[in-house]
Amino acid sequence: MNRKEFLSTTFLASLGVLIPVHAHDFLTIDKEPKLSNFEKSLTPVGRALEFEDYYVWCNSPIEGSDGKIHVFFSRWPKSKGMGGWISSSEIAHAVANTPEIGMQPHVTIQVFIL
């Protein structure tokens, strides 16, 4: 047995010892995942707040006393890249009549620069 075969065999044997017996549960993929009734009742709604030139993060919607949905969120220009939140993040405010309509780019935006 040469050095390469020895290292390969030793490495594989070490992996076999380190992987617990129940790891099989994590490595196999069930065709149908087990979901609770609550999970089954959820329906994706898509993005309710999206702007072409901005990344949007940390949405915090509330229903105001005016009956409208107010969303406070952070945003930064896409031109700054994903790391742009560090130096170019802004706190913004959007309003919609109902959550189903979603927040469209034409709604009032108030920007507070940090």
C-alpha atoms as one frame of an Amber mdcrd trajectory, in Angstrom:
protein
   0.000   0.000   0.000   1.461   3.329  -1.034   1.093   6.642   0.807  -1.831
   7.868  -1.352  -3.845   4.666  -0.803  -3.087   4.758   2.916  -4.272   8.376
   3.264  -7.428   7.695   1.246  -8.298   4.614   3.283  -7.568   6.343   6.580
  -9.627   9.387   5.600 -12.621   7.283   4.559 -12.387   5.155   7.696 -12.284
   8.314   9.838 -15.404   9.654   8.129 -17.195   6.392   8.799 -16.431   6.676
  12.496 -17.374  10.352  12.735 -20.738  10.130  10.960 -23.377   9.096  13.495
 -25.745   6.275  12.670 -28.785   8.591  12.613 -27.153  10.868  10.000 -29.050
   8.842   7.423 -32.182  10.782   8.429 -30.519  14.064   7.513 -28.950  12.822
   4.297 -32.056  11.298   2.746 -34.767  13.369   1.141 -38.366  12.384   1.699
 -40.499  12.681  -1.394 -43.246  14.293   0.685 -42.033  16.299   3.677 -43.990
  15.970   6.890 -45.933  19.219   7.342 -48.182  20.309  10.182 -51.749  21.383
   9.458 -50.660  24.971  10.072 -47.869  24.695   7.488 -50.306  23.188   4.994
 -52.669  26.132   5.450 -50.049  28.745   4.483 -50.124  30.207   0.986 -47.265
  32.238  -0.509 -48.304  35.777  -1.378 -45.182  36.916  -3.198 -43.466  40.201
  -2.638 -45.721  42.967  -1.421 -42.992  45.589  -1.332 -40.484  45.739  -4.166
 -38.703  48.556  -5.972 -36.730  48.264  -9.202 -33.698  50.275  -8.074 -33.607
  49.311  -4.375 -33.049  46.270  -2.196 -35.748  46.104   0.497 -35.179  44.455
   3.873 -36.727  44.198   7.344 -40.376  44.940   6.559 -42.458  45.829   9.572
 -46.143  46.214   8.608 -48.752  47.622  10.988 -52.395  48.575  10.613 -52.747
  52.264  11.441 -55.616  54.043  13.163 -56.517  55.335   9.681 -57.310  51.734
   8.619 -54.397  51.673   6.162 -51.410  49.365   6.155 -48.175  51.168   6.987
 -44.861  49.461   6.321 -41.576  50.663   7.695 -38.549  49.093   6.044 -34.908
  49.562   5.274 -33.720  50.007   1.711 -30.537  50.784  -0.180 -29.719  51.343
  -3.857 -29.052  48.205  -5.902 -26.196  50.113  -7.529 -24.339  49.773  -4.183
 -24.566  45.955  -4.237 -25.616  43.653  -1.409 -23.035  45.182   0.931 -24.497
  48.644   0.339 -26.697  48.361   3.423 -23.671  49.183   5.567 -23.191  52.715
   4.260 -26.301  53.517   2.211 -29.224  52.070   4.167 -32.298  54.258   4.634
 -35.450  53.866   6.698 -38.533  54.295   4.519 -42.309  54.324   4.994 -44.925
  53.062   2.543 -48.724  53.037   2.782 -51.397  50.890   1.118 -55.161  50.664
   1.577 -55.096  46.877   2.095 -52.351  44.275   2.506 -53.697  42.335  -0.491
 -52.984  45.191  -2.879 -49.389  45.333  -1.752 -46.996  48.211  -1.638 -46.539
  49.652  -5.092 -43.770  52.063  -6.153 -46.332  54.852  -6.589 -47.212  54.987
  -2.877 -45.896  57.771  -0.663 -42.351  57.102   0.473 -40.762  59.104   3.231
 -37.029  58.530   3.561 -35.024  59.223   6.684 -31.275  59.012   6.061 -29.357
  57.601   8.996
